[in-house]
Amino acid sequence: MKHEESIIVLDFGSQYTQLIARRIREFGVYSEIKQFDFDLNELDKLNPKGIILSGGPSSVYDKNAPLPDKKLFDMGYPILGICYGLQVIAHLNGGKVAGALHREYGRAELTVDDHSDLFFQLENFLTVWMSHGDRLENMTDDFKIIGHTGNAPIAAVRHKIKPFYGIQFHPEVVHTPKGNKILENFVIKICGCSKSWNASSFVDTAVNEIKNKVGQEQAICALSGGVDSTVAAYLVARAIGKNLTCIFVDTGLLRAGEAEQVNNYFGEADFKFIHVDAGQRFLTKLDRVMDPEKKRKIIGEEFIRVFEEEAKKIGDINYLIQGTLYPDVIESVSTKGPSALIKSHHNVGGLPEKMGLKLLEPLRELFKDEVRKVGKELKIPENILGRHPFPGPGLAVRILGEITNERLAILRPADKIYIEELKKNDQYDKIWQAFAVLLPVQTVGVMGDERTYENVIALRAVTSMDGMTADWAKIPNDILAKISNRIINEVKGVNRVVYDISSKPPSTIEWE
Ligand code: XMP
């Protein structure tokens, strides 16, 4: 998509690179991440108003230290170097970087020596977050020191003539409480950006682009009822209306009441909506399959088969819509986590080539929270936008072991009670994802005077920014007690409930 103006973040491998782009977008300025060695001849096309060099784990003296083309400093863009980015600026502009006596990690107090631009309207002393090995020992006379700390005499610098700035600390993390103002000073005051990028301007531009691109041709979309595919579909529908057909494949592996809910809601939409009830097909294919990867593979393949059959019935289609998000497309040093390799994720990958379709991914520039804002702009109701993510293979990866109608009938009501109680007790929106899992073991219990030998339900709830890393949610004990009581009392075949207290990594969010 073409943007009027942007801030380009060159990534040198910091775990915080994505955060820099997110913070900047929060002020209403479009920001995009590119790898440190991005071809600078392509830079002008992105309409940058400024460049940020991210942090990174390297030392500028490492044999293969990531460094940008030196030409970057002759292009006239304002540049802000953060941590390793500062050292890159120093190293390529005659300064001296050296190993600090102590690796500095944690909070530090920055004394501001100059308030004119980067630290405009900020106090004299700021709490900042440091995380570095090397530090700046010497800067050439071309630079002025504008901030220092006890351990880093050169913690913030500005070039005396050119708009180059560098800071040793991380303004993008919450541990630097005034970090947003520092970034905003760079983006708005120094680069002159105009805060005009928001959900509404995004929708206008995207709708126009989709109209121009798709014209009178036909598009299809696999609609799951999840946030991403729903927002993608509504956005495209705003551009092409009934030339979009959305196919909802009911795998029979959905949660309680979900298929009905999706039908009711999407049946009213501006696009054509097809509901395929394929539950029996999936269950037959999954008969006696226990292995998680096999389950995923079977579901993925069957999904594509069903989808393809339906698409063929529609006839002449040119585009396939997918709700791919920005974290999946960033080509950076650091942001590709290991999770993609650990489980084969199921989506309609491979379909476009096979069916000769062109791919349209209208959300590929957005983070999840931005997708929700766009959804709001498109008037999609909160109960759909606020939903927790749900995996393509559905309950199949939450029923450990064999998947049968009987076991689905145990998991569904247990999960329903869990989610109901989380909502009732104001927990649902604080949690990234919560769900029940049916374990493949039975345990002994006692009900009345009778011995029971029944199933165990595990409750999983995690907090997370993006699903790549996650912490188990600290749901208050009394709420957990209520959930456990209700599940054991109301769901036939369950006599024990356990709570999962593992974070990711080393565990994953789903159990399979
Ligand atoms: P894991 O279990 O890998 O999950 O920590 C990370 C996030 O991805 C979701 N997930 C999937 N989503 N198809 C999907 O569309 C899948 O096959 C799949 N597997 C896991 C999971 O629910 C969590 O949000």
Coordinates of C-alpha atoms in Angstrom, one line a residue, residues 37-508:
D37 CA 20.8 -4.2 4.7
F38 CA 17.7 -3.0 2.8
D39 CA 18.5 -1.7 -0.6
L40 CA 18.7 2.0 -0.1
N41 CA 17.8 2.7 -3.7
E42 CA 14.3 1.4 -2.8
L43 CA 14.0 3.7 0.2
D44 CA 12.6 6.7 -1.6
K45 CA 9.6 4.7 -2.8
L46 CA 8.5 4.2 0.8
N47 CA 8.2 8.0 1.4
P48 CA 10.2 8.0 4.5
K49 CA 10.4 11.1 6.6
G50 CA 13.0 9.6 8.9
I51 CA 14.9 6.4 9.7
I52 CA 15.4 4.6 13.0
L53 CA 18.3 2.2 13.5
S54 CA 17.1 -0.4 16.0
G55 CA 19.1 -2.1 18.8
G56 CA 20.7 -5.4 18.3
P57 CA 22.8 -8.1 20.1
S58 CA 26.0 -7.5 18.0
S59 CA 29.1 -5.4 18.6
V60 CA 30.1 -3.2 15.7
Y61 CA 33.5 -4.9 15.9
D62 CA 32.1 -8.4 15.4
K63 CA 33.4 -10.0 12.2
N64 CA 29.9 -10.1 10.7
A65 CA 28.4 -7.1 12.4
P66 CA 25.3 -6.0 10.7
L67 CA 26.0 -2.5 9.3
P68 CA 23.9 -0.4 6.8
D69 CA 25.3 1.0 3.6
K70 CA 27.2 4.2 4.6
K71 CA 25.4 6.0 1.9
L72 CA 22.4 6.2 4.4
F73 CA 24.1 9.1 6.0
D74 CA 24.2 11.1 2.8
M75 CA 20.6 10.8 1.8
G76 CA 19.3 13.7 3.9
Y77 CA 16.9 11.7 6.1
P78 CA 16.8 12.4 9.8
I79 CA 18.2 9.3 11.6
L80 CA 17.8 8.1 15.2
G81 CA 20.0 5.3 16.4
I82 CA 18.8 3.3 19.4
C83 CA 21.4 1.4 21.5
Y84 CA 23.3 -0.7 18.9
G85 CA 21.9 1.8 16.3
L86 CA 23.7 4.6 18.2
Q87 CA 26.9 2.6 18.0
V88 CA 26.4 2.1 14.3
I89 CA 26.1 5.9 13.8
A90 CA 29.2 6.5 15.9
H91 CA 31.2 3.7 14.2
L92 CA 30.4 4.9 10.7
N93 CA 30.9 8.6 11.6
G94 CA 34.3 8.6 13.3
G95 CA 33.3 7.9 16.9
K96 CA 34.7 5.2 19.2
V97 CA 32.7 2.3 20.7
A98 CA 34.2 0.2 23.4
G99 CA 33.2 -2.6 25.8
A100 CA 31.7 -1.1 29.0
L101 CA 33.3 -2.2 32.2
H102 CA 30.0 -3.7 33.2
R103 CA 27.3 -4.9 30.9
E104 CA 24.6 -2.4 31.7
Y105 CA 21.1 -4.0 32.0
G106 CA 18.2 -2.4 33.7
R107 CA 17.0 1.0 34.8
A108 CA 19.3 4.0 34.8
E109 CA 18.9 7.7 35.4
L110 CA 19.5 9.9 32.4
T111 CA 20.6 13.5 32.9
V112 CA 19.3 15.6 30.0
D113 CA 21.9 18.1 28.9
D114 CA 19.9 19.7 26.1
H115 CA 16.2 20.1 25.8
S116 CA 15.9 21.6 22.4
D117 CA 14.6 18.8 20.2
L118 CA 14.9 15.1 21.1
F119 CA 14.2 15.8 24.8
F120 CA 11.8 18.7 24.2
Q121 CA 9.4 19.3 27.1
L122 CA 11.0 16.6 29.2
E123 CA 12.3 16.8 32.7
N124 CA 16.1 17.1 33.6
F125 CA 16.2 13.6 34.9
L126 CA 14.6 10.6 33.2
T127 CA 14.4 7.0 34.1
V128 CA 15.6 5.0 31.1
W129 CA 16.0 1.3 30.3
M130 CA 19.6 0.2 29.3
S131 CA 20.5 -3.1 27.8
H132 CA 23.9 -3.1 26.2
G133 CA 27.4 -4.5 26.4
D134 CA 29.4 -1.9 24.4
R135 CA 29.1 1.8 25.0
L136 CA 30.2 5.0 23.3
E137 CA 33.6 6.2 24.5
N138 CA 34.3 9.0 22.2
M139 CA 32.3 11.0 19.6
T140 CA 33.9 13.3 17.0
D141 CA 33.4 17.1 17.4
D142 CA 30.7 16.9 14.8
F143 CA 28.4 15.6 17.6
K144 CA 27.1 17.2 20.8
I145 CA 26.4 15.2 23.9
I146 CA 22.7 15.8 24.9
G147 CA 22.4 13.3 27.7
H148 CA 24.5 11.1 30.1
T149 CA 24.2 8.6 32.9
G150 CA 26.5 7.4 35.6
N151 CA 27.8 4.5 33.6
A152 CA 27.5 6.0 30.1
P153 CA 29.0 9.5 29.8
I154 CA 27.7 9.6 26.2
A155 CA 24.1 8.3 26.5
A156 CA 22.5 10.6 23.9
V157 CA 24.0 12.6 21.1
R158 CA 23.0 15.0 18.3
H159 CA 25.0 15.9 15.2
K160 CA 25.8 19.6 15.2
I161 CA 24.6 20.2 11.6
K162 CA 22.8 17.1 10.3
P163 CA 19.6 15.7 11.8
F164 CA 21.3 12.6 13.3
Y165 CA 20.5 11.5 16.8
G166 CA 21.5 8.6 18.9
I167 CA 20.5 7.2 22.3
Q168 CA 22.1 4.4 24.3
F169 CA 18.8 3.4 26.0
H170 CA 15.5 1.9 24.7
P171 CA 12.7 4.5 24.5
E172 CA 10.3 1.9 23.1
V173 CA 10.0 -0.3 26.2
V174 CA 7.6 0.6 29.1
H175 CA 10.5 0.7 31.5
T176 CA 11.5 4.0 29.9
P177 CA 8.3 5.9 31.1
K178 CA 8.9 9.0 28.9
G179 CA 10.1 6.9 26.0
N180 CA 7.0 7.6 23.9
K181 CA 7.6 11.4 24.2
I182 CA 11.2 10.9 23.0
L183 CA 10.1 8.9 20.0
E184 CA 7.3 11.4 19.3
N185 CA 9.8 14.3 19.5
F186 CA 11.9 12.5 16.8
V187 CA 8.9 11.6 14.6
I188 CA 6.8 14.7 14.8
K189 CA 9.2 17.5 15.8
I190 CA 12.4 16.4 14.0
C191 CA 11.0 14.5 11.0
G192 CA 7.9 16.7 10.6
C193 CA 5.4 13.8 10.3
S194 CA 1.8 14.7 10.4
K195 CA -0.2 12.2 12.6
S196 CA -2.6 11.4 9.8
W197 CA -2.4 7.6 9.7
N198 CA -5.3 5.9 11.6
A199 CA -7.9 3.2 11.2
S200 CA -10.2 5.5 9.2
S201 CA -7.5 6.7 6.7
F202 CA -6.3 3.1 6.4
V203 CA -9.8 1.9 5.5
D204 CA -10.2 4.7 2.9
T205 CA -6.9 4.0 1.2
A206 CA -7.3 0.2 1.4
V207 CA -10.8 0.3 -0.1
N208 CA -9.6 2.5 -3.0
E209 CA -6.7 0.3 -3.7
I210 CA -8.8 -2.9 -3.6
K211 CA -11.4 -1.4 -5.9
N212 CA -8.7 -0.4 -8.4
K213 CA -7.0 -3.7 -8.3
V214 CA -9.9 -6.1 -8.3
G215 CA -12.3 -4.0 -10.5
Q216 CA -15.2 -6.2 -11.6
E217 CA -13.5 -9.5 -10.9
Q218 CA -14.5 -12.1 -8.3
A219 CA -12.8 -12.9 -5.0
I220 CA -13.2 -15.6 -2.4
C221 CA -12.3 -15.8 1.2
A222 CA -12.1 -18.6 3.7
L223 CA -14.0 -17.0 6.6
S224 CA -13.4 -18.7 10.0
G225 CA -15.2 -16.2 12.2
G226 CA -11.9 -15.2 13.7
V227 CA -10.9 -11.6 13.9
D228 CA -8.4 -11.5 11.0
S229 CA -10.4 -13.2 8.3
T230 CA -13.6 -11.3 9.4
V231 CA -11.9 -7.9 9.2
A232 CA -10.2 -8.8 5.9
A233 CA -13.6 -9.9 4.4
Y234 CA -15.5 -6.8 5.6
L235 CA -12.7 -4.6 4.2
V236 CA -12.8 -6.2 0.8
A237 CA -16.6 -6.3 0.8
R238 CA -16.6 -2.6 1.3
A239 CA -14.6 -2.3 -1.9
I240 CA -16.3 -5.0 -4.1
G241 CA -19.5 -6.0 -2.3
K242 CA -21.2 -9.1 -3.7
N243 CA -18.2 -9.8 -6.0
L244 CA -16.8 -11.3 -2.8
T245 CA -17.9 -14.8 -1.7
C246 CA -17.0 -15.9 1.8
I247 CA -16.8 -19.7 2.5
F248 CA -17.2 -20.8 6.0
V249 CA -16.1 -24.4 6.4
D250 CA -17.7 -26.0 9.5
T251 CA -15.1 -28.7 10.4
G252 CA -17.2 -30.1 13.2
L253 CA -14.3 -29.1 15.4
L254 CA -15.7 -25.7 16.5
R255 CA -16.7 -24.6 20.0
A256 CA -20.2 -24.8 21.5
G257 CA -22.6 -22.6 19.5
E258 CA -19.9 -21.2 17.2
A259 CA -21.3 -22.4 13.9
E260 CA -24.8 -20.9 14.6
Q261 CA -23.3 -17.6 15.8
V262 CA -21.2 -17.3 12.6
N263 CA -24.2 -18.2 10.4
N264 CA -26.4 -15.6 12.1
Y265 CA -23.9 -12.9 11.9
F266 CA -22.4 -13.4 8.4
G267 CA -25.8 -14.3 6.9
E268 CA -26.6 -10.6 7.1
A269 CA -23.3 -9.3 5.5
D270 CA -22.8 -7.4 2.2
F271 CA -20.8 -10.3 0.7
K272 CA -22.1 -13.7 -0.5
F273 CA -21.9 -16.2 2.3
I274 CA -21.7 -20.0 2.0
H275 CA -21.8 -22.3 5.0
V276 CA -20.4 -25.8 4.4
D277 CA -21.3 -28.3 7.0
A278 CA -18.3 -30.7 6.6
G279 CA -18.1 -32.0 10.2
Q280 CA -18.7 -35.7 9.3
R281 CA -16.1 -35.6 6.6
F282 CA -13.4 -34.3 9.0
L283 CA -14.4 -36.8 11.8
T284 CA -14.2 -39.7 9.4
K285 CA -10.7 -38.7 8.2
L286 CA -9.6 -38.2 11.8
D287 CA -10.9 -41.6 13.0
R288 CA -8.4 -43.1 15.4
V289 CA -5.7 -40.6 14.6
M290 CA -3.8 -39.7 17.7
D291 CA -0.6 -38.0 16.5
P292 CA -0.9 -34.1 16.7
E293 CA 1.0 -33.5 13.5
K294 CA -1.0 -36.1 11.6
K295 CA -4.2 -34.4 12.9
R296 CA -3.1 -31.0 11.7
K297 CA -2.0 -32.4 8.3
I298 CA -5.3 -34.2 7.7
I299 CA -7.4 -31.2 8.7
G300 CA -5.3 -28.9 6.6
E301 CA -5.7 -31.1 3.5
E302 CA -9.3 -31.8 4.0
F303 CA -10.0 -28.1 4.5
I304 CA -8.4 -27.2 1.2
R305 CA -10.3 -30.0 -0.5
V306 CA -13.7 -28.7 0.8
F307 CA -12.8 -25.1 0.0
E308 CA -11.7 -26.0 -3.5
E309 CA -14.9 -27.9 -4.2
E310 CA -17.0 -25.0 -3.1
A311 CA -14.9 -22.5 -5.1
K312 CA -15.3 -24.6 -8.2
K313 CA -19.1 -24.3 -7.9
I314 CA -18.8 -20.5 -7.9
G315 CA -16.9 -20.5 -11.2
D316 CA -14.8 -17.7 -12.5
I317 CA -12.8 -16.4 -9.5
N318 CA -9.6 -14.4 -9.7
Y319 CA -8.6 -13.5 -6.1
L320 CA -8.2 -15.3 -2.8
I321 CA -8.4 -13.1 0.3
Q322 CA -6.2 -13.9 3.3
G323 CA -6.1 -12.3 6.7
T324 CA -2.2 -12.4 6.9
L325 CA -0.9 -9.9 9.5
Y326 CA 2.3 -7.9 9.7
P327 CA 4.2 -10.1 12.2
D328 CA 4.0 -12.9 9.6
V329 CA 5.5 -10.9 6.8
I330 CA 8.2 -8.9 8.5
E331 CA 11.5 -9.9 7.1
S332 CA 13.8 -9.0 9.9
V333 CA 16.8 -10.4 11.7
S334 CA 15.0 -11.1 14.9
T335 CA 11.2 -11.3 14.6
K336 CA 10.8 -14.8 13.1
G337 CA 10.3 -16.8 16.3
P338 CA 10.8 -20.5 16.4
S339 CA 7.1 -21.2 16.9
A340 CA 6.3 -21.4 13.2
L341 CA 8.6 -24.4 12.9
I342 CA 7.3 -26.3 15.9
K343 CA 3.7 -26.9 14.7
S344 CA 2.6 -27.0 11.2
H345 CA 0.1 -24.2 11.1
H346 CA -3.0 -24.8 9.1
N347 CA -4.2 -22.2 6.7
V348 CA -5.0 -22.1 3.0
G349 CA -1.3 -21.9 2.1
G350 CA -0.5 -23.4 -1.3
L351 CA -4.1 -22.8 -2.6
P352 CA -3.5 -19.7 -4.7
E353 CA -0.9 -21.3 -7.0
K354 CA -2.9 -24.5 -7.2
M355 CA -6.1 -22.8 -8.2
G356 CA -4.4 -20.1 -10.3
L357 CA -5.6 -17.4 -8.0
K358 CA -4.0 -14.0 -7.2
L359 CA -3.5 -13.5 -3.5
L360 CA -4.9 -10.4 -1.8
E361 CA -3.8 -9.7 1.8
P362 CA -5.3 -6.4 2.8
L363 CA -4.1 -6.6 6.4
R364 CA -0.5 -7.5 5.7
E365 CA 0.7 -4.2 7.1
L366 CA -1.2 -4.3 10.4
F367 CA -0.6 -5.6 13.9
K368 CA -3.3 -7.4 15.7
D369 CA -4.5 -4.5 17.8
E370 CA -4.7 -2.3 14.6
V371 CA -6.8 -5.0 12.9
R372 CA -9.2 -4.6 15.8
K373 CA -9.3 -0.9 15.3
V374 CA -10.0 -1.3 11.6
G375 CA -12.7 -3.8 12.5
K376 CA -14.3 -1.2 14.7
E377 CA -14.1 1.3 11.9
L378 CA -16.0 -1.2 9.7
K379 CA -18.6 -1.5 12.5
I380 CA -17.9 -5.1 13.2
P381 CA -19.4 -5.8 16.7
E382 CA -17.2 -6.0 19.8
N383 CA -18.1 -9.6 20.5
I384 CA -16.4 -10.7 17.3
L385 CA -13.5 -8.3 17.4
G386 CA -12.7 -9.1 21.0
R387 CA -12.6 -12.9 20.5
H388 CA -9.6 -14.9 21.5
P389 CA -7.6 -16.5 18.6
F390 CA -8.8 -20.0 17.7
P391 CA -6.6 -22.4 15.8
G392 CA -7.5 -23.7 12.4
P393 CA -7.5 -27.3 13.5
G394 CA -9.9 -26.3 16.2
L395 CA -10.8 -28.6 19.1
A396 CA -8.9 -31.5 17.4
V397 CA -5.7 -30.1 19.0
R398 CA -7.5 -29.6 22.3
I399 CA -8.7 -33.2 22.5
L400 CA -5.5 -35.1 23.2
G401 CA -5.7 -38.5 21.7
E402 CA -8.6 -39.8 19.8
I403 CA -11.3 -37.4 18.5
T404 CA -14.8 -38.7 18.8
N405 CA -18.3 -37.2 19.0
E406 CA -18.4 -38.4 22.6
R407 CA -15.2 -36.6 23.5
L408 CA -16.2 -33.5 21.6
A409 CA -19.4 -33.6 23.7
I410 CA -17.3 -33.5 26.9
L411 CA -14.9 -30.7 25.9
R412 CA -17.5 -28.3 24.4
P413 CA -19.6 -27.7 27.5
A414 CA -16.5 -27.5 29.7
D415 CA -15.0 -24.9 27.5
K416 CA -18.3 -23.0 27.4
I417 CA -18.5 -22.8 31.2
Y418 CA -14.9 -21.7 31.4
I419 CA -15.3 -18.8 28.9
E420 CA -18.7 -17.9 30.3
E421 CA -17.2 -17.5 33.8
L422 CA -14.2 -15.5 32.5
K423 CA -16.5 -13.1 30.8
K424 CA -18.8 -12.8 33.8
N425 CA -15.9 -12.1 36.1
D426 CA -14.2 -9.5 33.8
Q427 CA -11.3 -11.7 33.0
Y428 CA -11.8 -12.5 29.4
D429 CA -10.5 -9.2 27.9
K430 CA -7.4 -9.3 30.1
I431 CA -6.4 -12.6 28.6
W432 CA -4.9 -13.3 25.2
Q433 CA -6.4 -16.8 24.9
A434 CA -8.2 -19.1 27.2
F435 CA -9.6 -22.6 26.5
A436 CA -10.2 -26.0 28.0
V437 CA -8.3 -29.1 27.0
L438 CA -9.5 -32.7 27.3
L439 CA -6.7 -35.0 28.6
P440 CA -6.3 -38.6 27.5
V441 CA -6.2 -39.9 31.0
Q442 CA -8.9 -40.9 33.5
T443 CA -8.6 -40.3 37.2
V444 CA -10.4 -41.6 40.3
G445 CA -12.8 -39.5 42.1
V446 CA -15.7 -39.8 44.5
M447 CA -19.2 -38.5 43.9
G448 CA -21.7 -39.0 46.7
D449 CA -20.6 -42.4 48.0
E450 CA -19.6 -43.7 44.6
R451 CA -16.2 -44.1 43.2
T452 CA -15.8 -42.5 39.8
Y453 CA -13.2 -43.1 37.1
E454 CA -13.5 -40.2 34.6
N455 CA -11.9 -37.6 32.5
V456 CA -9.6 -34.6 33.4
I457 CA -10.1 -31.2 31.9
A458 CA -7.1 -28.8 31.8
L459 CA -7.7 -25.1 31.8
R460 CA -5.3 -23.0 29.8
A461 CA -5.2 -19.2 29.9
V462 CA -2.3 -17.0 28.8
T463 CA -1.4 -13.4 28.5
S464 CA 0.6 -12.4 25.5
M465 CA 1.3 -9.5 23.0
D466 CA 1.3 -11.6 19.8
G467 CA 1.2 -15.3 20.7
M468 CA 4.9 -15.7 20.1
T469 CA 5.7 -15.7 23.8
A470 CA 3.2 -16.0 26.6
D471 CA 2.8 -16.1 30.3
W472 CA 0.1 -18.1 32.1
A473 CA -2.7 -15.9 33.3
K474 CA -3.0 -15.2 37.0
I475 CA -6.7 -15.8 37.3
P476 CA -7.9 -15.2 40.9
N477 CA -8.3 -18.5 42.8
D478 CA -11.9 -18.0 43.7
I479 CA -12.8 -17.7 40.0
L480 CA -10.8 -20.8 39.2
A481 CA -12.6 -22.6 42.0
K482 CA -16.0 -21.6 40.6
I483 CA -15.1 -22.8 37.2
S484 CA -13.8 -26.1 38.4
N485 CA -16.9 -26.7 40.5
R486 CA -19.2 -25.9 37.7
I487 CA -17.4 -28.1 35.2
I488 CA -17.3 -31.1 37.5
N489 CA -20.9 -30.6 38.5
E490 CA -22.4 -29.8 35.1
V491 CA -20.3 -31.8 32.6
K492 CA -21.0 -35.5 32.6
G493 CA -17.8 -37.6 32.4
V494 CA -15.4 -35.1 34.1
N495 CA -14.3 -35.6 37.7
R496 CA -11.1 -33.4 37.8
V497 CA -10.0 -30.0 36.6
V498 CA -6.4 -28.8 36.6
Y499 CA -4.9 -25.4 35.7
D500 CA -1.9 -25.1 33.4
I501 CA 0.9 -22.9 34.8
S502 CA 3.4 -23.1 32.0
S503 CA 4.7 -20.2 30.1
K504 CA 5.8 -20.1 26.4
P505 CA 8.6 -20.9 25.9
P506 CA 9.3 -23.6 26.9
S507 CA 5.7 -24.8 26.5
T508 CA 3.4 -23.7 23.7

